[in-house]
Amino acid sequence: MDKIKKIAPNSVNISKLKLTDFRNHSFTSIITDKKFIALVGKNGSGKTNIIEAISMFASGKGLRSAQLSEQSNINGNGGWSIFMEVKSSNGVTKLGTGIGSPQIIDGKARQCRIDGKFLKSPRQFSECIGIIWLTPQMDGLFIGQRTDRRKFFDKLVHLIEPGHEENIKSYERLIMQRNKVLMDADNKISWLDNLEKQISKLSVNIIISRDIAINQLNKIMDAEVKNNLFPSAKIIMREELGNINKRSSMIEIEAELQQLFYQSRVRDRESNRTSVGPHRTDFTLYYNKNNMYAENCSTGEQKNLLVSLILAEARVYQEINNGVSPVLLLDEITAHMDNDRVSNLFEQIGEIGSQTWLTGTSENLFDYIWDKTDIFNINKGKLSHRTP
């Protein structure tokens, strides 16, 4: 395949977006040249479906982690498609993704294209656009399942360390194989040794990527958050890696991990799971001002901590991508947020330069950015454009 055209420095904006038979949108087309796009409507009108469509150009399954069949319009033909044009100093790049009904039935993957060229994976969209989102479902992240926190943080790590997600998938696949071999009464020791060697090598890469990304995020949060109204915090990793010294060389860490997996075989066979490794890592935030971990903070404080983290992620992304800022998708972000923080949030986004897609139930929520915003009112999947 020809090399994909990469976005050059400076602003990256979605200038055109088309949804066909996606969720409750039979056909929706948005053309914009604004930095802020506000999607306004009642709950269930289809505004979040639009930002979900944009999130399909990030790696993974989008902001709802939905099955492809769930995203089809119930009155459509069973498939769906999304198209967007991204403007940058390189010009216009055309991105498309979708799937037909027969492919959904057959359990096939969705198709992805950049400028008409087929991609092997949605991860390749990251060569053209970075996307970060925050939704109300994430408000309970710090008191929910460890798996959800790990997936959330690993997605942030992937934006900073692009090979991270592929390493995670390969690692998880090998862990499943190890568990299966452990439960096999006739398991071959040499096979298990080989699996654990591969797992240990991937573990080192995962650990390093997480450390690099978290150090960058913590540095930005410490430097930038002091100048705004969102809480200064620090990402804390809670790892289950035995007594491994992470300051050792990569080769030494790999050898220590391999020994750790070897020593846990009996215990892991009895429990039918691998009890140590990067897949057991948990994440949290430490709220500096209150000397408190995020899970012990109030609901409002937890939301503000998440906003701090997302803003830090956007700044780090911009720093490592020669000034290119990511697109932000903020679902009901201003709900239950006081006016000063709303104003400060939009000021910070303006400094970063990210094109930002927002949802809300009222146009009044976007008074602070009225002159910079395209407003689309949505009702049952139908849009009407209101120019401020």
Coordinates of C-alpha atoms in Angstrom, one line a residue:
M1 CA 0.0 0.0 0.0
D2 CA 1.2 3.5 -0.8
K3 CA 2.4 5.5 2.2
I4 CA -0.5 7.3 3.9
K5 CA -0.3 11.1 3.8
K6 CA 0.4 12.4 7.2
I7 CA -0.9 15.6 8.6
A8 CA 1.6 18.4 8.9
P9 CA 2.0 20.7 11.9
N10 CA -0.6 23.2 12.9
S11 CA -4.4 22.9 13.1
V12 CA -6.3 19.7 12.2
N13 CA -10.0 20.2 11.8
I14 CA -12.9 18.0 10.6
S15 CA -14.5 20.2 7.9
K16 CA -17.0 17.7 6.6
L17 CA -18.8 14.7 8.3
K18 CA -21.4 12.4 6.8
L19 CA -23.3 9.6 8.5
T20 CA -25.3 7.0 6.6
D21 CA -27.6 4.6 8.5
F22 CA -25.5 5.1 11.7
R23 CA -27.6 4.7 14.8
N24 CA -30.7 7.0 14.5
H25 CA -29.1 9.0 11.6
S26 CA -30.4 7.8 8.3
F27 CA -28.3 10.5 6.6
T28 CA -26.6 13.4 8.3
S29 CA -24.2 15.8 6.8
I30 CA -22.2 18.5 8.7
I31 CA -20.0 21.1 7.1
T32 CA -18.1 23.4 9.4
D33 CA -15.1 25.7 9.5
K34 CA -15.4 26.4 13.3
K35 CA -13.2 25.4 16.2
F36 CA -16.2 24.5 18.3
I37 CA -19.2 22.5 17.1
A38 CA -22.1 22.3 19.6
L39 CA -24.7 19.5 19.1
V40 CA -27.8 20.5 21.0
G41 CA -30.9 18.4 21.7
K42 CA -32.9 16.5 24.2
N43 CA -31.6 13.2 25.6
G44 CA -32.1 10.5 22.9
S45 CA -32.1 13.0 20.0
G46 CA -28.9 11.6 18.5
K47 CA -26.3 14.1 19.4
T48 CA -24.0 11.6 21.2
N49 CA -24.3 9.3 18.1
I50 CA -22.5 12.0 16.1
I51 CA -19.5 12.2 18.3
E52 CA -19.5 8.4 18.5
A53 CA -19.3 8.4 14.7
I54 CA -16.2 10.6 14.9
S55 CA -14.7 8.3 17.6
M56 CA -14.8 5.4 15.1
F57 CA -11.7 7.1 13.5
A58 CA -9.7 6.4 16.7
S59 CA -8.4 2.9 17.4
G60 CA -10.8 0.4 18.9
K61 CA -14.6 0.3 18.9
G62 CA -15.4 4.0 19.6
L63 CA -16.6 5.7 22.7
R64 CA -19.3 3.2 23.4
S65 CA -17.3 0.1 22.6
A66 CA -20.3 -1.2 20.7
Q67 CA -20.7 -4.1 18.4
L68 CA -20.9 -3.2 14.7
S69 CA -24.4 -4.6 14.5
E70 CA -25.6 -2.3 17.3
Q71 CA -24.6 0.8 15.3
S72 CA -26.9 0.1 12.3
N73 CA -30.0 2.2 11.8
I74 CA -33.0 0.0 12.6
N75 CA -34.8 1.4 9.5
G76 CA -31.7 1.0 7.2
N77 CA -30.3 -1.9 5.2
G78 CA -28.3 -3.4 8.1
G79 CA -24.9 -1.7 7.4
W80 CA -23.6 1.8 8.0
S81 CA -20.9 4.2 6.9
I82 CA -19.1 7.3 8.1
F83 CA -17.1 9.7 6.0
M84 CA -15.1 12.8 7.0
E85 CA -12.8 15.3 5.5
V86 CA -9.9 16.5 7.6
K87 CA -8.3 19.9 6.8
S88 CA -4.7 20.7 7.7
S89 CA -1.8 22.6 6.3
N90 CA -1.3 19.5 4.0
G91 CA -4.7 20.1 2.5
V92 CA -7.7 17.9 2.7
T93 CA -7.5 14.2 3.7
K94 CA -10.6 11.9 3.2
L95 CA -11.3 9.3 5.8
G96 CA -14.0 6.6 5.6
T97 CA -15.2 3.6 7.6
G98 CA -18.2 1.4 7.5
I99 CA -19.6 -2.1 7.0
G100 CA -22.3 -3.8 4.9
S101 CA -25.0 -6.0 6.3
P102 CA -23.6 -9.3 4.8
Q103 CA -20.2 -8.5 6.4
I104 CA -21.9 -7.9 9.8
I105 CA -23.7 -11.3 9.5
D106 CA -20.5 -13.0 8.6
G107 CA -18.7 -11.4 11.6
K108 CA -16.3 -9.5 9.4
A109 CA -14.4 -6.3 10.4
R110 CA -15.4 -2.9 9.2
Q111 CA -13.6 -1.4 6.3
C112 CA -11.3 1.7 6.8
R113 CA -9.9 4.0 4.1
I114 CA -7.7 7.0 3.8
D115 CA -7.9 8.9 0.5
G116 CA -9.4 5.8 -1.0
K117 CA -6.7 3.4 0.2
F118 CA -7.7 0.4 2.3
L119 CA -6.2 0.2 5.8
K120 CA -5.3 -3.0 7.7
S121 CA -6.7 -1.5 11.0
P122 CA -8.5 1.6 12.3
R123 CA -5.3 2.3 14.2
Q124 CA -3.8 3.7 11.0
F125 CA -6.3 6.6 11.2
S126 CA -4.0 8.0 14.0
E127 CA -1.5 8.9 11.2
C128 CA -4.0 11.6 10.2
I129 CA -5.9 12.6 13.3
G130 CA -5.8 12.2 17.1
I131 CA -9.1 11.9 18.9
I132 CA -9.7 12.2 22.7
W133 CA -13.1 12.0 24.3
L134 CA -14.8 12.4 27.7
T135 CA -18.4 11.1 28.3
P136 CA -20.7 11.0 31.4
Q137 CA -20.2 7.2 31.5
M138 CA -16.6 7.9 32.5
D139 CA -17.6 9.9 35.6
G140 CA -17.5 6.8 37.7
L141 CA -14.2 5.6 36.3
F142 CA -12.3 5.8 39.6
I143 CA -14.9 3.7 41.6
G144 CA -15.7 1.3 38.8
Q145 CA -13.9 -1.8 37.5
R146 CA -10.2 -1.9 37.3
T147 CA -10.4 -3.3 33.8
D148 CA -12.2 -0.1 32.6
R149 CA -9.6 2.1 34.2
R150 CA -6.8 0.2 32.6
K151 CA -8.4 0.3 29.2
F152 CA -9.0 4.1 29.6
F153 CA -5.4 4.8 30.6
D154 CA -4.0 2.5 28.0
K155 CA -5.9 4.4 25.3
L156 CA -4.3 7.6 26.5
V157 CA -0.9 5.9 26.5
H158 CA -1.5 4.7 22.9
L159 CA -1.9 8.3 21.7
I160 CA 1.5 9.1 23.1
E161 CA 3.2 5.7 22.4
P162 CA 1.5 4.5 19.1
G163 CA 2.7 0.9 19.3
H164 CA 1.2 0.4 22.7
E165 CA -2.2 -0.8 21.8
E166 CA -0.8 -3.5 19.4
N167 CA 1.5 -4.7 22.2
I168 CA -1.5 -4.9 24.6
K169 CA -3.5 -7.0 22.2
S170 CA -0.6 -9.3 21.5
Y171 CA 0.1 -9.6 25.2
E172 CA -3.5 -10.4 26.0
R173 CA -3.7 -13.1 23.3
L174 CA -0.5 -14.8 24.7
I175 CA -1.9 -14.6 28.3
M176 CA -5.0 -16.5 27.1
Q177 CA -2.8 -19.1 25.4
R178 CA -0.8 -19.5 28.6
N179 CA -3.9 -20.0 30.7
K180 CA -5.1 -22.6 28.3
V181 CA -1.8 -24.5 28.3
L182 CA -1.7 -24.4 32.1
M183 CA -5.1 -26.1 32.3
D184 CA -4.0 -28.8 29.8
A185 CA -3.0 -31.9 31.8
D186 CA -0.6 -32.8 29.0
N187 CA 0.9 -29.3 28.7
K188 CA 4.4 -29.2 27.3
I189 CA 6.9 -27.3 29.5
S190 CA 8.9 -26.1 26.4
W191 CA 5.7 -24.6 25.0
L192 CA 5.0 -22.8 28.3
D193 CA 8.6 -21.6 28.5
N194 CA 8.3 -20.1 25.0
L195 CA 5.0 -18.4 25.7
E196 CA 6.3 -16.9 28.9
K197 CA 9.4 -15.6 27.1
Q198 CA 7.2 -13.8 24.6
I199 CA 4.9 -12.5 27.3
S200 CA 7.9 -11.2 29.3
K201 CA 9.3 -9.4 26.3
L202 CA 5.9 -7.7 25.5
S203 CA 5.5 -6.9 29.2
V204 CA 8.7 -4.9 29.2
N205 CA 7.5 -2.8 26.2
I206 CA 4.1 -2.2 27.8
I207 CA 5.7 -1.2 31.1
I208 CA 8.1 1.2 29.4
S209 CA 5.4 2.8 27.2
R210 CA 3.2 3.3 30.3
D211 CA 6.0 4.9 32.3
I212 CA 7.0 7.2 29.4
A213 CA 3.4 8.4 28.8
I214 CA 2.6 8.8 32.5
N215 CA 5.7 10.8 33.2
Q216 CA 4.9 13.2 30.4
L217 CA 1.3 13.6 31.5
N218 CA 2.3 14.2 35.1
K219 CA 4.8 16.8 34.1
I220 CA 2.2 18.7 32.1
M221 CA -0.4 18.4 34.8
D222 CA 2.0 19.8 37.4
A223 CA 3.1 22.7 35.1
E224 CA -0.2 23.7 33.5
V225 CA -2.9 23.0 36.0
K226 CA -1.4 25.5 38.4
N227 CA -2.7 28.2 36.1
N228 CA -6.3 27.1 35.8
L229 CA -9.3 26.1 37.9
F230 CA -9.1 22.3 37.4
P231 CA -7.3 20.3 40.1
S232 CA -3.6 19.5 40.0
A233 CA -3.2 15.7 40.1
K234 CA -0.7 12.9 39.6
I235 CA -1.3 9.6 37.9
I236 CA -0.4 6.7 40.1
M237 CA 0.2 3.1 38.8
R238 CA -0.6 0.2 41.1
E239 CA 1.4 -2.7 39.5
E240 CA 1.5 -6.4 40.4
L241 CA 5.0 -7.2 39.2
G242 CA 6.4 -8.9 42.3
N243 CA 9.7 -7.4 43.5
I244 CA 10.9 -6.5 40.0
N245 CA 13.3 -3.5 40.0
K246 CA 12.1 -1.3 37.1
R247 CA 15.4 0.6 37.2
S248 CA 17.2 -2.5 35.9
S249 CA 18.0 -3.0 32.2
M250 CA 15.4 -4.2 29.8
I251 CA 17.1 -7.6 29.5
E252 CA 17.2 -7.9 33.3
I253 CA 13.6 -6.9 33.7
E254 CA 12.6 -9.4 31.0
A255 CA 14.5 -12.2 32.8
E256 CA 12.9 -11.3 36.1
L257 CA 9.4 -11.3 34.6
Q258 CA 10.0 -14.7 33.0
Q259 CA 11.1 -16.1 36.4
L260 CA 8.0 -14.5 38.0
F261 CA 5.7 -16.2 35.5
Y262 CA 7.5 -19.5 36.0
Q263 CA 7.1 -19.3 39.8
S264 CA 3.4 -18.5 39.6
R265 CA 2.5 -21.6 37.4
V266 CA 1.1 -23.7 40.2
R267 CA -1.0 -20.9 41.7
D268 CA -2.2 -19.8 38.2
R269 CA -3.2 -23.3 37.2
E270 CA -5.3 -23.6 40.4
S271 CA -7.0 -20.3 39.8
N272 CA -7.2 -20.6 36.0
R273 CA -5.8 -17.1 35.5
T274 CA -2.4 -15.4 35.3
S275 CA -2.0 -13.6 38.6
V276 CA 0.9 -11.3 37.8
G277 CA 1.8 -9.0 34.9
P278 CA 0.9 -5.7 33.2
H279 CA -2.7 -6.9 32.8
R280 CA -3.1 -6.7 36.5
T281 CA -2.1 -3.0 36.7
D282 CA -4.5 -0.5 38.1
F283 CA -4.5 3.3 37.7
T284 CA -5.7 6.2 39.8
L285 CA -5.1 9.9 40.2
Y286 CA -3.8 11.6 43.3
Y287 CA -5.4 14.9 44.1
N288 CA -2.5 17.0 45.3
K289 CA -4.5 19.8 47.1
N290 CA -6.6 17.4 49.1
N291 CA -3.9 14.7 49.6
M292 CA -6.5 12.2 48.4
Y293 CA -6.8 9.5 45.8
A294 CA -9.5 10.0 43.2
E295 CA -11.6 7.1 44.4
N296 CA -12.1 8.9 47.7
C297 CA -13.0 12.3 46.2
S298 CA -16.5 13.6 45.6
T299 CA -18.3 13.0 42.3
G300 CA -17.7 16.6 41.3
E301 CA -14.0 16.4 42.1
Q302 CA -13.6 13.1 40.2
K303 CA -15.1 14.8 37.1
N304 CA -12.8 17.8 37.4
L305 CA -9.8 15.4 37.8
L306 CA -10.8 13.7 34.6
V307 CA -11.0 17.0 32.8
S308 CA -7.5 17.9 34.1
L309 CA -6.2 14.6 32.7
I310 CA -7.9 15.0 29.3
L311 CA -6.5 18.5 28.9
A312 CA -3.0 17.2 29.9
E313 CA -3.3 14.5 27.3
A314 CA -4.2 17.0 24.6
R315 CA -1.2 19.1 25.5
V316 CA 1.2 16.1 25.5
Y317 CA -0.2 15.0 22.2
Q318 CA 0.4 18.5 20.8
E319 CA 3.9 18.6 22.2
I320 CA 5.0 15.3 20.6
N321 CA 3.2 15.9 17.3
N322 CA 5.0 19.2 16.3
G323 CA 2.1 21.4 17.5
V324 CA -0.7 19.4 16.0
S325 CA -3.6 19.3 18.4
P326 CA -6.1 16.4 18.8
V327 CA -9.8 16.7 18.1
L328 CA -11.8 16.6 21.4
L329 CA -15.2 15.0 21.8
L330 CA -16.8 16.2 25.0
D331 CA -20.2 14.7 25.8
E332 CA -22.3 16.8 28.2
I333 CA -19.1 18.3 29.6
T334 CA -20.7 21.4 31.0
A335 CA -23.4 19.6 33.0
H336 CA -23.1 20.4 36.7
M337 CA -20.1 22.6 36.1
D338 CA -20.0 26.1 37.6
N339 CA -19.7 29.1 35.3
D340 CA -16.1 29.9 36.2
R341 CA -14.9 26.4 35.4
V342 CA -16.9 26.3 32.1
S343 CA -15.2 29.6 31.1
N344 CA -11.8 28.3 32.1
L345 CA -12.3 25.0 30.3
F346 CA -13.0 26.8 27.0
E347 CA -10.1 29.2 27.5
Q348 CA -7.7 26.2 27.9
I349 CA -9.1 24.4 24.9
G350 CA -8.6 27.7 22.9
E351 CA -5.0 27.8 24.1
I352 CA -4.4 24.2 22.9
G353 CA -6.2 24.9 19.6
S354 CA -8.2 21.7 19.4
Q355 CA -11.3 21.5 17.3
T356 CA -13.9 20.5 19.9
W357 CA -17.2 18.8 19.4
L358 CA -19.6 19.3 22.3
T359 CA -23.1 18.0 23.2
G360 CA -25.6 19.7 25.5
T361 CA -29.3 20.1 26.1
S362 CA -29.4 23.9 25.7
E363 CA -27.6 26.5 23.5
N364 CA -27.1 28.6 26.6
L365 CA -24.4 26.1 27.8
F366 CA -22.1 27.5 25.0
D367 CA -22.5 31.2 25.6
Y368 CA -18.7 31.5 26.4
I369 CA -17.8 30.4 22.9
W370 CA -20.8 31.7 21.0
D371 CA -18.9 33.6 18.3
K372 CA -16.5 30.6 17.6
T373 CA -19.2 27.9 17.4
D374 CA -21.3 26.2 14.9
I375 CA -24.5 25.1 16.6
F376 CA -26.6 22.2 15.3
N377 CA -30.0 21.5 16.8
I378 CA -30.8 17.8 16.7
N379 CA -34.2 16.1 16.9
K380 CA -34.7 12.4 16.3
G381 CA -31.6 12.2 14.1
K382 CA -32.4 15.3 12.1
L383 CA -30.2 18.4 12.1
S384 CA -30.9 22.1 11.7
H385 CA -27.9 24.5 11.6
R386 CA -28.0 27.7 13.6
T387 CA -25.3 30.3 12.9
P388 CA -24.6 32.5 16.0

